[in-house]
PDB file of C-alpha atoms in Angstrom:
ATOM      1  CA  GLY K   1      86.583  95.887 116.235  1.00  0.00           C
ATOM      2  CA  GLY K   2      88.443  97.011 113.529  1.00  0.00           C
ATOM      3  CA  ARG K   3      91.805  94.497 114.359  1.00  0.00           C
ATOM      4  CA  SER K   4      90.324  91.744 115.123  1.00  0.00           C
ATOM      5  CA  MET K   5      88.497  92.404 111.919  1.00  0.00           C
ATOM      6  CA  VAL K   6      91.793  93.036 109.830  1.00  0.00           C
ATOM      7  CA  ALA K   7      93.518  89.890 111.500  1.00  0.00           C
ATOM      8  CA  ALA K   8      90.356  87.707 110.343  1.00  0.00           C
ATOM      9  CA  LEU K   9      90.876  89.249 106.554  1.00  0.00           C
ATOM     10  CA  PHE K  10      94.285  88.019 106.790  1.00  0.00           C
ATOM     11  CA  LEU K  11      93.585  84.446 107.777  1.00  0.00           C
ATOM     12  CA  HIS K  12      90.998  84.232 105.390  1.00  0.00           C
ATOM     13  CA  LEU K  13      93.363  85.357 102.964  1.00  0.00           C
ATOM     14  CA  TRP K  14      96.546  83.764 103.684  1.00  0.00           C
ATOM     15  CA  PRO K  15      95.625  80.385 102.418  1.00  0.00           C
ATOM     16  CA  HIS K  16      94.515  81.310  98.645  1.00  0.00           C
ATOM     17  CA  ILE K  17      98.273  83.493  98.615  1.00  0.00           C
ATOM     18  CA  ILE K  18     100.096  80.817  99.079  1.00  0.00           C
ATOM     19  CA  ALA K  19      98.291  78.576  96.829  1.00  0.00           C
ATOM     20  CA  ASP K  20      97.275  81.431  94.341  1.00  0.00           C
ATOM     21  CA  GLY K  21     101.579  82.040  94.977  1.00  0.00           C
ATOM     22  CA  VAL K  22     100.824  85.475  94.108  1.00  0.00           C
ATOM     23  CA  ALA K  23     102.194  89.083  93.596  1.00  0.00           C
ATOM     24  CA  VAL K  24     100.793  92.280  93.476  1.00  0.00           C
ATOM     25  CA  HIS K  25     100.974  93.265  90.175  1.00  0.00           C
ATOM     26  CA  LEU K  26      98.498  95.312  87.765  1.00  0.00           C
ATOM     27  CA  ARG K  27      98.082  94.140  83.927  1.00  0.00           C
ATOM     28  CA  PRO K  28      96.971  97.025  82.419  1.00  0.00           C
ATOM     29  CA  PHE K  29      94.210  98.128  82.431  1.00  0.00           C
ATOM     30  CA  ARG K  30      91.074  96.151  83.339  1.00  0.00           C
ATOM     31  CA  SER K  31      92.494  93.250  85.704  1.00  0.00           C
ATOM     32  CA  PHE K  32      94.925  92.372  88.162  1.00  0.00           C
ATOM     33  CA  THR K  33      96.848  88.948  89.542  1.00  0.00           C
ATOM     34  CA  LEU K  34      94.569  89.680  92.558  1.00  0.00           C
ATOM     35  CA  GLY K  35      91.284  88.963  90.946  1.00  0.00           C
ATOM     36  CA  LYS K  36      90.550  85.487  92.149  1.00  0.00           C
ATOM     37  CA  ILE K  37      91.015  87.223  96.070  1.00  0.00           C
ATOM     38  CA  ARG K  38      89.352  90.153  95.192  1.00  0.00           C
ATOM     39  CA  SER K  39      86.045  87.920  94.771  1.00  0.00           C
ATOM     40  CA  ARG K  40      86.746  86.990  98.021  1.00  0.00           C
ATOM     41  CA  ILE K  41      86.518  89.798 100.359  1.00  0.00           C
ATOM     42  CA  HIS K  42      83.914  90.496 102.612  1.00  0.00           C
ATOM     43  CA  PRO K  43      81.689  93.261 101.993  1.00  0.00           C
ATOM     44  CA  ASN K  44      82.179  94.986 105.104  1.00  0.00           C
ATOM     45  CA  VAL K  45      86.367  95.285 104.361  1.00  0.00           C
ATOM     46  CA  ALA K  46      85.094  97.076 101.134  1.00  0.00           C
ATOM     47  CA  ILE K  47      82.712  99.188 102.610  1.00  0.00           C
ATOM     48  CA  MET K  48      85.003  99.743 105.284  1.00  0.00           C
ATOM     49  CA  ALA K  49      87.898 100.576 102.892  1.00  0.00           C
ATOM     50  CA  ASN K  50      85.790 103.441 100.875  1.00  0.00           C
ATOM     51  CA  LYS K  51      84.387 106.491 103.061  1.00  0.00           C
ATOM     52  CA  ARG K  52      80.408 107.212 101.472  1.00  0.00           C
ATOM     53  CA  GLU K  53      81.071 109.266  98.482  1.00  0.00           C
ATOM     54  CA  GLY K  54      79.645 112.656  99.852  1.00  0.00           C
ATOM     55  CA  TRP K  55      83.266 114.234  99.720  1.00  0.00           C
ATOM     56  CA  ILE K  56      82.307 113.865  96.035  1.00  0.00           C
ATOM     57  CA  GLU K  57      80.055 116.717  96.435  1.00  0.00           C
ATOM     58  CA  ASN K  58      83.533 118.766  97.793  1.00  0.00           C
ATOM     59  CA  ALA K  59      85.490 117.646  95.861  1.00  0.00           C
ATOM     60  CA  ILE K  60      83.851 119.243  92.156  1.00  0.00           C
ATOM     61  CA  LEU K  61      82.836 122.309  93.829  1.00  0.00           C
ATOM     62  CA  GLY K  62      85.944 124.563  92.238  1.00  0.00           C
ATOM     63  CA  ALA K  63      86.004 122.867  89.344  1.00  0.00           C
ATOM     64  CA  PRO K  64      83.623 124.713  86.213  1.00  0.00           C
ATOM     65  CA  VAL K  65      79.835 124.429  86.547  1.00  0.00           C
ATOM     66  CA  ASP K  66      79.617 123.349  82.926  1.00  0.00           C
ATOM     67  CA  GLN K  67      82.093 120.459  83.745  1.00  0.00           C
ATOM     68  CA  ARG K  68      80.744 119.345  86.868  1.00  0.00           C
ATOM     69  CA  GLU K  69      78.549 116.308  86.136  1.00  0.00           C
ATOM     70  CA  GLU K  70      81.079 115.014  83.622  1.00  0.00           C
ATOM     71  CA  ILE K  71      84.000 114.969  86.457  1.00  0.00           C
ATOM     72  CA  LYS K  72      81.390 113.596  89.049  1.00  0.00           C
ATOM     73  CA  GLN K  73      80.908 110.522  86.668  1.00  0.00           C
ATOM     74  CA  ILE K  74      84.296 110.025  86.710  1.00  0.00           C
ATOM     75  CA  LEU K  75      84.918 110.164  90.394  1.00  0.00           C
ATOM     76  CA  GLN K  76      81.802 108.146  90.706  1.00  0.00           C
ATOM     77  CA  LEU K  77      83.736 105.553  88.567  1.00  0.00           C
ATOM     78  CA  ALA K  78      86.820 105.998  90.901  1.00  0.00           C
ATOM     79  CA  SER K  79      85.269 105.069  93.999  1.00  0.00           C
ATOM     80  CA  ARG K  80      83.733 102.456  92.162  1.00  0.00           C
ATOM     81  CA  ALA K  81      86.970 100.605  91.115  1.00  0.00           C
ATOM     82  CA  GLY K  82      87.929 101.226  94.721  1.00  0.00           C
ATOM     83  CA  THR K  83      85.455  99.300  96.142  1.00  0.00           C
ATOM     84  CA  GLN K  84      86.346  96.662  93.490  1.00  0.00           C
ATOM     85  CA  TRP K  85      89.676  95.930  93.800  1.00  0.00           C
ATOM     86  CA  ASP K  86      89.724  97.543  90.027  1.00  0.00           C
ATOM     87  CA  VAL K  87      91.159  99.861  87.540  1.00  0.00           C
ATOM     88  CA  LEU K  88      88.827 101.033  85.356  1.00  0.00           C
ATOM     89  CA  ALA K  89      88.682 103.150  82.806  1.00  0.00           C
ATOM     90  CA  SER K  90      86.665 106.783  81.629  1.00  0.00           C
ATOM     91  CA  ASP K  91      86.096 107.995  78.347  1.00  0.00           C
ATOM     92  CA  PHE K  92      87.936 110.505  76.483  1.00  0.00           C
ATOM     93  CA  VAL K  93      87.560 114.208  77.972  1.00  0.00           C
ATOM     94  CA  ASN K  94      89.361 117.063  76.939  1.00  0.00           C
ATOM     95  CA  PRO K  95      92.189 118.801  78.989  1.00  0.00           C
ATOM     96  CA  SER K  96      90.394 120.853  81.248  1.00  0.00           C
ATOM     97  CA  VAL K  97      87.572 118.098  82.323  1.00  0.00           C
ATOM     98  CA  ARG K  98      91.154 115.812  82.887  1.00  0.00           C
ATOM     99  CA  GLU K  99      93.048 118.245  84.976  1.00  0.00           C
ATOM    100  CA  GLU K 100      89.873 119.123  86.927  1.00  0.00           C
ATOM    101  CA  THR K 101      89.307 115.557  88.086  1.00  0.00           C
ATOM    102  CA  LEU K 102      92.721 114.861  88.817  1.00  0.00           C
ATOM    103  CA  ARG K 103      92.727 118.285  90.907  1.00  0.00           C
ATOM    104  CA  ALA K 104      88.526 116.605  93.008  1.00  0.00           C
ATOM    105  CA  LEU K 105      90.951 113.056  93.262  1.00  0.00           C
ATOM    106  CA  GLU K 106      93.693 114.400  94.702  1.00  0.00           C
ATOM    107  CA  GLN K 107      90.467 114.844  98.420  1.00  0.00           C
ATOM    108  CA  SER K 108      90.092 111.302  98.371  1.00  0.00           C
ATOM    109  CA  GLU K 109      92.721 109.706 101.042  1.00  0.00           C
ATOM    110  CA  SER K 110      92.293 106.010  98.611  1.00  0.00           C
ATOM    111  CA  LEU K 111      91.482 107.300  95.193  1.00  0.00           C
ATOM    112  CA  SER K 112      93.486 108.767  92.395  1.00  0.00           C
ATOM    113  CA  GLY K 113      93.573 108.613  88.680  1.00  0.00           C
ATOM    114  CA  VAL K 114      96.458 108.259  85.421  1.00  0.00           C
ATOM    115  CA  SER K 115      96.308 109.931  82.235  1.00  0.00           C
ATOM    116  CA  TRP K 116      95.862 107.748  79.533  1.00  0.00           C
ATOM    117  CA  GLY K 117      95.613 108.862  76.141  1.00  0.00           C
ATOM    118  CA  GLY K 118      97.922 106.717  74.148  1.00  0.00           C
ATOM    119  CA  TYR K 119     100.703 109.099  74.454  1.00  0.00           C
ATOM    120  CA  SER K 120     102.819 110.944  76.780  1.00  0.00           C
ATOM    121  CA  VAL K 121     101.522 114.449  75.911  1.00  0.00           C
ATOM    122  CA  ALA K 122      98.273 113.426  74.814  1.00  0.00           C
ATOM    123  CA  GLU K 123      95.150 116.370  75.250  1.00  0.00           C
ATOM    124  CA  ARG K 124      92.171 114.652  74.965  1.00  0.00           C
ATOM    125  CA  ALA K 125      92.978 111.243  77.433  1.00  0.00           C
ATOM    126  CA  LYS K 126      91.808 108.436  78.652  1.00  0.00           C
ATOM    127  CA  LEU K 127      91.549 108.908  83.461  1.00  0.00           C
ATOM    128  CA  LEU K 128      92.405 105.068  84.697  1.00  0.00           C
ATOM    129  CA  VAL K 129      90.582 105.302  87.930  1.00  0.00           C
ATOM    130  CA  GLY K 130      91.182 103.529  91.237  1.00  0.00           C
ATOM    131  CA  ARG K 131      92.991 102.529  94.597  1.00  0.00           C
ATOM    132  CA  SER K 132      96.195 104.897  94.702  1.00  0.00           C
ATOM    133  CA  ASP K 133      98.047 101.797  96.017  1.00  0.00           C
ATOM    134  CA  MET K 134      97.337 100.229  92.409  1.00  0.00           C
ATOM    135  CA  LEU K 135      97.643 102.580  90.225  1.00  0.00           C
ATOM    136  CA  GLU K 136     101.282 102.751  91.059  1.00  0.00           C
ATOM    137  CA  GLU K 137     102.079  99.509  89.518  1.00  0.00           C
ATOM    138  CA  LEU K 138     100.730 100.711  86.265  1.00  0.00           C
ATOM    139  CA  GLN K 139     103.033 100.375  83.383  1.00  0.00           C
ATOM    140  CA  LEU K 140     101.877 102.038  80.419  1.00  0.00           C
ATOM    141  CA  ASP K 141     105.129 101.465  77.384  1.00  0.00           C
ATOM    142  CA  TYR K 142     104.734 100.111  74.626  1.00  0.00           C
ATOM    143  CA  ASP K 143     106.408  97.154  74.300  1.00  0.00           C
ATOM    144  CA  THR K 144     104.322  95.419  76.890  1.00  0.00           C
ATOM    145  CA  LEU K 145     101.206  97.005  75.362  1.00  0.00           C
ATOM    146  CA  ASP K 146     102.309  95.040  72.526  1.00  0.00           C
ATOM    147  CA  SER K 147     102.062  91.655  73.567  1.00  0.00           C
ATOM    148  CA  LEU K 148      99.033  92.340  75.730  1.00  0.00           C
ATOM    149  CA  PRO K 149      95.499  91.780  74.410  1.00  0.00           C
ATOM    150  CA  MET K 150      93.472  94.647  72.733  1.00  0.00           C
ATOM    151  CA  GLU K 151      91.124  94.741  75.228  1.00  0.00           C
ATOM    152  CA  TYR K 152      93.155  95.886  78.232  1.00  0.00           C
ATOM    153  CA  TYR K 153      93.978  99.000  76.660  1.00  0.00           C
ATOM    154  CA  ASP K 154      90.922 100.674  76.777  1.00  0.00           C
ATOM    155  CA  VAL K 155      93.092 103.199  73.830  1.00  0.00           C
ATOM    156  CA  ILE K 156      93.865 101.695  70.653  1.00  0.00           C
ATOM    157  CA  PRO K 157      95.825 103.683  67.807  1.00  0.00           C
ATOM    158  CA  LEU K 158      94.433 103.223  63.958  1.00  0.00           C
ATOM    159  CA  ILE K 159      96.460 104.464  61.404  1.00  0.00           C
ATOM    160  CA  VAL K 160      94.744 106.185  58.180  1.00  0.00           C
ATOM    161  CA  LYS K 161      95.826 106.525  54.797  1.00  0.00           C
ATOM    162  CA  GLY K 162      94.886 107.556  51.312  1.00  0.00           C
ATOM    163  CA  ASN K 163      95.903 109.564  48.440  1.00  0.00           C
ATOM    164  CA  PHE K 164      95.614 113.158  50.325  1.00  0.00           C
ATOM    165  CA  LYS K 165      98.074 114.638  47.567  1.00  0.00           C
ATOM    166  CA  PHE K 166      96.094 116.836  45.600  1.00  0.00           C
ATOM    167  CA  ASP K 167      93.445 117.920  48.674  1.00  0.00           C
ATOM    168  CA  LYS K 168      94.720 119.262  51.757  1.00  0.00           C
ATOM    169  CA  VAL K 169      92.369 117.696  54.898  1.00  0.00           C
ATOM    170  CA  SER K 170      92.405 119.361  58.054  1.00  0.00           C
ATOM    171  CA  HIS K 171      92.054 118.013  61.418  1.00  0.00           C
ATOM    172  CA  ARG K 172      88.329 119.098  61.289  1.00  0.00           C
ATOM    173  CA  GLU K 173      87.320 116.894  58.487  1.00  0.00           C
ATOM    174  CA  TYR K 174      89.113 113.922  60.031  1.00  0.00           C
ATOM    175  CA  LEU K 175      86.764 114.692  62.861  1.00  0.00           C
ATOM    176  CA  GLY K 176      83.673 114.557  60.778  1.00  0.00           C
ATOM    177  CA  ALA K 177      84.240 112.060  59.281  1.00  0.00           C
ATOM    178  CA  ILE K 178      85.110 109.845  61.824  1.00  0.00           C
ATOM    179  CA  LEU K 179      81.812 111.716  64.265  1.00  0.00           C
ATOM    180  CA  GLY K 180      80.289 110.981  60.539  1.00  0.00           C
ATOM    181  CA  THR K 181      79.778 107.091  61.103  1.00  0.00           C
ATOM    182  CA  GLY K 182      77.792 107.724  64.325  1.00  0.00           C
ATOM    183  CA  ILE K 183      80.210 107.782  67.076  1.00  0.00           C
ATOM    184  CA  LYS K 184      79.945 109.533  69.820  1.00  0.00           C
ATOM    185  CA  ARG K 185      82.792 112.107  70.314  1.00  0.00           C
ATOM    186  CA  GLU K 186      83.677 110.436  73.623  1.00  0.00           C
ATOM    187  CA  HIS K 187      84.851 107.443  72.496  1.00  0.00           C
ATOM    188  CA  VAL K 188      87.917 109.541  69.953  1.00  0.00           C
ATOM    189  CA  GLY K 189      91.031 110.497  71.411  1.00  0.00           C
ATOM    190  CA  ASP K 190      93.629 112.942  69.691  1.00  0.00           C
ATOM    191  CA  ILE K 191      94.469 112.707  65.701  1.00  0.00           C
ATOM    192  CA  ARG K 192      97.308 113.535  64.884  1.00  0.00           C
ATOM    193  CA  LEU K 193      98.047 113.845  60.907  1.00  0.00           C
ATOM    194  CA  LEU K 194     100.965 112.893  59.656  1.00  0.00           C
ATOM    195  CA  ALA K 195     103.523 115.327  57.834  1.00  0.00           C
ATOM    196  CA  GLU K 196     104.211 115.299  53.892  1.00  0.00           C
ATOM    197  CA  LYS K 197      99.972 114.905  53.355  1.00  0.00           C
ATOM    198  CA  GLN K 198     100.492 110.944  54.822  1.00  0.00           C
ATOM    199  CA  GLY K 199      97.779 110.508  56.670  1.00  0.00           C
ATOM    200  CA  ALA K 200      96.877 110.458  60.931  1.00  0.00           C
ATOM    201  CA  ILE K 201      97.258 108.673  63.946  1.00  0.00           C
ATOM    202  CA  ILE K 202      94.217 108.251  65.547  1.00  0.00           C
ATOM    203  CA  PHE K 203      93.596 106.905  68.877  1.00  0.00           C
ATOM    204  CA  VAL K 204      89.745 105.560  69.981  1.00  0.00           C
ATOM    205  CA  SER K 205      88.069 103.553  72.366  1.00  0.00           C
ATOM    206  CA  SER K 206      89.374 100.176  71.571  1.00  0.00           C
ATOM    207  CA  GLN K 207      86.058  98.619  71.576  1.00  0.00           C
ATOM    208  CA  MET K 208      85.537 100.540  68.208  1.00  0.00           C
ATOM    209  CA  LYS K 209      88.142  99.463  66.317  1.00  0.00           C
ATOM    210  CA  ASP K 210      86.372  97.270  64.551  1.00  0.00           C
ATOM    211  CA  TYR K 211      83.647  99.191  63.827  1.00  0.00           C
ATOM    212  CA  ILE K 212      85.860 102.520  62.565  1.00  0.00           C
ATOM    213  CA  ILE K 213      88.188 100.336  60.052  1.00  0.00           C
ATOM    214  CA  SER K 214      85.199  99.189  58.384  1.00  0.00           C
ATOM    215  CA  SER K 215      82.696 101.929  58.517  1.00  0.00           C
ATOM    216  CA  LEU K 216      85.993 105.031  57.523  1.00  0.00           C
ATOM    217  CA  THR K 217      86.182 105.109  54.373  1.00  0.00           C
ATOM    218  CA  LYS K 218      86.393 108.669  52.856  1.00  0.00           C
ATOM    219  CA  ILE K 219      88.119 111.782  54.644  1.00  0.00           C
ATOM    220  CA  GLY K 220      86.724 114.800  52.657  1.00  0.00           C
ATOM    221  CA  ARG K 221      86.703 113.763  48.791  1.00  0.00           C
ATOM    222  CA  VAL K 222      89.230 111.333  49.197  1.00  0.00           C
ATOM    223  CA  PRO K 223      88.577 107.479  50.041  1.00  0.00           C
ATOM    224  CA  VAL K 224      91.089 105.792  52.934  1.00  0.00           C
ATOM    225  CA  ARG K 225      92.137 102.892  54.278  1.00  0.00           C
ATOM    226  CA  VAL K 226      92.217 101.970  58.434  1.00  0.00           C
ATOM    227  CA  ALA K 227      94.136  99.610  59.973  1.00  0.00           C
ATOM    228  CA  TYR K 228      95.291  98.853  64.138  1.00  0.00           C
ATOM    229  CA  ILE K 229      99.146  99.910  64.170  1.00  0.00           C
ATOM    230  CA  PRO K 230     101.351  98.553  66.335  1.00  0.00           C
ATOM    231  CA  TRP K 231     102.134 100.276  69.932  1.00  0.00           C
ATOM    232  CA  SER K 232     105.551 100.298  68.641  1.00  0.00           C
ATOM    233  CA  ASP K 233     105.122 101.141  64.961  1.00  0.00           C
ATOM    234  CA  MET K 234     102.633 103.776  66.380  1.00  0.00           C
ATOM    235  CA  TYR K 235     105.354 105.498  68.632  1.00  0.00           C
ATOM    236  CA  ASP K 236     107.768 105.862  65.505  1.00  0.00           C
ATOM    237  CA  SER K 237     105.260 107.289  63.532  1.00  0.00           C
ATOM    238  CA  LEU K 238     104.527 109.958  65.819  1.00  0.00           C
ATOM    239  CA  GLU K 239     108.017 111.389  65.244  1.00  0.00           C
ATOM    240  CA  ASN K 240     107.133 112.197  61.700  1.00  0.00           C
ATOM    241  CA  VAL K 241     103.929 114.297  62.979  1.00  0.00           C
ATOM    242  CA  GLU K 242     102.514 117.740  61.454  1.00  0.00           C
ATOM    243  CA  LEU K 243     103.763 120.210  63.766  1.00  0.00           C
ATOM    244  CA  GLU K 244     100.930 122.483  65.029  1.00  0.00           C
ATOM    245  CA  THR K 245     100.635 126.095  62.861  1.00  0.00           C
ATOM    246  CA  GLY K 246     100.459 129.144  64.319  1.00  0.00           C
ATOM    247  CA  ARG K 247     101.312 132.418  64.426  1.00  0.00           C
ATOM    248  CA  THR K 248     104.167 134.309  67.040  1.00  0.00           C
ATOM    249  CA  ILE K 249     102.624 136.824  69.395  1.00  0.00           C
ATOM    250  CA  ARG K 250     105.614 139.198  71.210  1.00  0.00           C
ATOM    251  CA  SER K 251     105.152 141.273  74.459  1.00  0.00           C
ATOM    252  CA  VAL K 252     107.048 143.490  76.623  1.00  0.00           C
ATOM    253  CA  GLU K 253     104.591 143.207  80.108  1.00  0.00           C
ATOM    254  CA  ALA K 254     104.950 144.634  83.593  1.00  0.00           C
ATOM    255  CA  SER K 255     104.399 141.098  85.334  1.00  0.00           C
ATOM    256  CA  LEU K 256     103.562 137.674  84.469  1.00  0.00           C
ATOM    257  CA  ARG K 257     100.029 138.039  86.053  1.00  0.00           C
ATOM    258  CA  LEU K 258      97.911 135.741  83.922  1.00  0.00           C
ATOM    259  CA  ASP K 259      95.164 138.542  83.051  1.00  0.00           C
ATOM    260  CA  ALA K 260      97.918 140.094  81.667  1.00  0.00           C
ATOM    261  CA  VAL K 261      99.814 137.210  80.017  1.00  0.00           C
ATOM    262  CA  ALA K 262      96.249 135.919  78.503  1.00  0.00           C
ATOM    263  CA  GLY K 263      95.627 139.699  77.605  1.00  0.00           C
ATOM    264  CA  ALA K 264      98.635 139.623  75.032  1.00  0.00           C
ATOM    265  CA  ALA K 265      97.712 135.932  73.614  1.00  0.00           C
ATOM    266  CA  PHE K 266      94.603 136.776  73.204  1.00  0.00           C
ATOM    267  CA  GLY K 267      94.422 140.302  72.328  1.00  0.00           C
ATOM    268  CA  LEU K 268      92.137 140.882  75.293  1.00  0.00           C
ATOM    269  CA  SER K 269      92.354 144.457  77.641  1.00  0.00           C
ATOM    270  CA  ARG K 270      93.012 143.393  80.903  1.00  0.00           C
ATOM    271  CA  SER K 271      90.336 144.020  82.216  1.00  0.00           C
ATOM    272  CA  GLN K 272      88.528 141.317  79.795  1.00  0.00           C
ATOM    273  CA  ALA K 273      90.924 139.128  80.564  1.00  0.00           C
ATOM    274  CA  ALA K 274      90.284 139.551  84.055  1.00  0.00           C
ATOM    275  CA  THR K 275      86.652 139.006  83.258  1.00  0.00           C
ATOM    276  CA  MET K 276      87.265 135.792  81.497  1.00  0.00           C
ATOM    277  CA  ILE K 277      89.250 133.926  83.987  1.00  0.00           C
ATOM    278  CA  ARG K 278      86.499 134.787  86.863  1.00  0.00           C
ATOM    279  CA  LYS K 279      83.956 132.977  84.499  1.00  0.00           C
ATOM    280  CA  GLY K 280      86.425 129.957  84.248  1.00  0.00           C
ATOM    281  CA  LEU K 281      86.775 131.058  80.729  1.00  0.00           C
ATOM    282  CA  ILE K 282      90.335 131.804  80.220  1.00  0.00           C
ATOM    283  CA  GLN K 283      92.313 128.499  81.974  1.00  0.00           C
ATOM    284  CA  ALA K 284      96.221 127.811  82.498  1.00  0.00           C
ATOM    285  CA  ASN K 285      97.897 124.166  81.620  1.00  0.00           C
ATOM    286  CA  TRP K 286      93.721 123.518  81.554  1.00  0.00           C
ATOM    287  CA  ARG K 287      92.914 124.427  84.698  1.00  0.00           C
ATOM    288  CA  SER K 288      90.409 127.898  86.470  1.00  0.00           C
ATOM    289  CA  GLY K 289      93.123 129.871  88.425  1.00  0.00           C
ATOM    290  CA  GLU K 290      92.935 133.355  89.760  1.00  0.00           C
ATOM    291  CA  VAL K 291      92.831 137.065  87.644  1.00  0.00           C
ATOM    292  CA  ALA K 292      96.822 137.495  89.319  1.00  0.00           C
ATOM    293  CA  MET K 293      98.277 133.612  89.877  1.00  0.00           C
ATOM    294  CA  LEU K 294     101.870 133.801  87.587  1.00  0.00           C
ATOM    295  CA  VAL K 295     102.731 131.826  84.749  1.00  0.00           C
ATOM    296  CA  ASP K 296     105.698 130.801  83.275  1.00  0.00           C
ATOM    297  CA  GLU K 297     107.520 129.116  79.897  1.00  0.00           C
ATOM    298  CA  GLY K 298     105.506 126.159  78.865  1.00  0.00           C
ATOM    299  CA  TYR K 299     102.404 127.141  80.411  1.00  0.00           C
ATOM    300  CA  VAL K 300      99.538 126.463  78.207  1.00  0.00           C
ATOM    301  CA  LEU K 301      96.087 129.274  77.872  1.00  0.00           C
ATOM    302  CA  SER K 302      93.066 128.086  76.827  1.00  0.00           C
ATOM    303  CA  ALA K 303      90.265 130.974  76.255  1.00  0.00           C
ATOM    304  CA  ARG K 304      87.145 129.857  75.567  1.00  0.00           C
ATOM    305  CA  GLY K 305      86.465 131.144  71.749  1.00  0.00           C
ATOM    306  CA  PHE K 306      89.463 132.471  71.240  1.00  0.00           C
ATOM    307  CA  GLY K 307      91.403 129.166  70.959  1.00  0.00           C
ATOM    308  CA  ARG K 308      94.956 128.231  72.604  1.00  0.00           C
ATOM    309  CA  ALA K 309      98.184 130.164  72.864  1.00  0.00           C
ATOM    310  CA  THR K 310     101.813 128.498  74.208  1.00  0.00           C
ATOM    311  CA  ILE K 311     104.148 130.706  76.310  1.00  0.00           C
ATOM    312  CA  SER K 312     107.407 129.686  74.802  1.00  0.00           C
ATOM    313  CA  SER K 313     110.094 132.455  76.177  1.00  0.00           C
ATOM    314  CA  ILE K 314     110.650 134.538  78.809  1.00  0.00           C
ATOM    315  CA  SER K 315     113.256 136.983  79.503  1.00  0.00           C
ATOM    316  CA  ARG K 316     113.970 140.266  81.268  1.00  0.00           C
ATOM    317  CA  THR K 317     114.292 143.632  79.606  1.00  0.00           C
ATOM    318  CA  ARG K 318     116.755 146.494  80.881  1.00  0.00           C
ATOM    319  CA  LYS K 319     113.956 148.534  82.814  1.00  0.00           C
ATOM    320  CA  ASP K 320     113.437 145.257  84.410  1.00  0.00           C
ATOM    321  CA  LYS K 321     109.940 143.911  82.754  1.00  0.00           C
ATOM    322  CA  TYR K 322     109.089 140.992  80.674  1.00  0.00           C
ATOM    323  CA  ALA K 323     109.904 139.789  77.445  1.00  0.00           C
ATOM    324  CA  ILE K 324     107.531 137.678  76.247  1.00  0.00           C
ATOM    325  CA  GLU K 325     107.294 134.740  72.863  1.00  0.00           C
ATOM    326  CA  ILE K 326     104.115 134.021  72.736  1.00  0.00           C
ATOM    327  CA  ARG K 327     103.090 131.182  70.115  1.00  0.00           C
ATOM    328  CA  ARG K 328      99.318 131.574  68.799  1.00  0.00           C
ATOM    329  CA  LEU K 329      97.842 128.305  67.768  1.00  0.00           C
TER     330      LEU K 329
END
């Protein structure tokens, strides 16, 4: 029965635990100190520890139709990581896919994911997936990252430098130049422009590091140099990034329903906003929601074809309505 199998597994592993002096501790991102033991675990135990992938089909039902295949692939990656007792990284995904995948993983009893795009508020990020108990041990601090070989990161920061004083280069031009080298979009994370036209920090898949350093030689008309930047230096540089520009919208609404606030943010009628919400074209904090869901300060609203907006502040008026300040990006 189950108890005898667990007892047999314990007796089988105990000598190796003593011999190897193993402590359960995860080394970001691809291996951990139970690696030697993992290969000795009987395959039947792995099968028992992870249910068959039938849960995946149910988990993706609530996701937008055009994202389901991508989410399914990440859930399958998580299932494989759980079976292998490992932590695996997805490609870079957009915030909506990230949030929908994390929501889907909540339906698994033993698997979970951690968003990692190189810094705490990254929009495009990879998902590190595996067993929940292993991910709890994951430490993503810059001092540790600087002391480990690059292949453990799966995300690498690169700094792009050039003489941009007379040529204003946009985020789109950076991305176009990077993709122009032949790199696929799923290997490119956030691109953060540095203030005072000093260049940019880009986050890429670690295996693309050398290729981008040698291939990315020009942004627009400006010749550039690309180099790896240590995590600790990168963290300091992020304090000097360009603030996103946009315009401020002020609106007074009777409620904080998503359809009302999104309509104000994107210049839509309430019925137009409601239709887009039902189709999954308007999201709050990168997740699809109900028309009547309530939003709050700090929420990020995104509308397909209209861009993004953040709710900067909410206050009550004398007539007990909501005065909302929105930053349209």
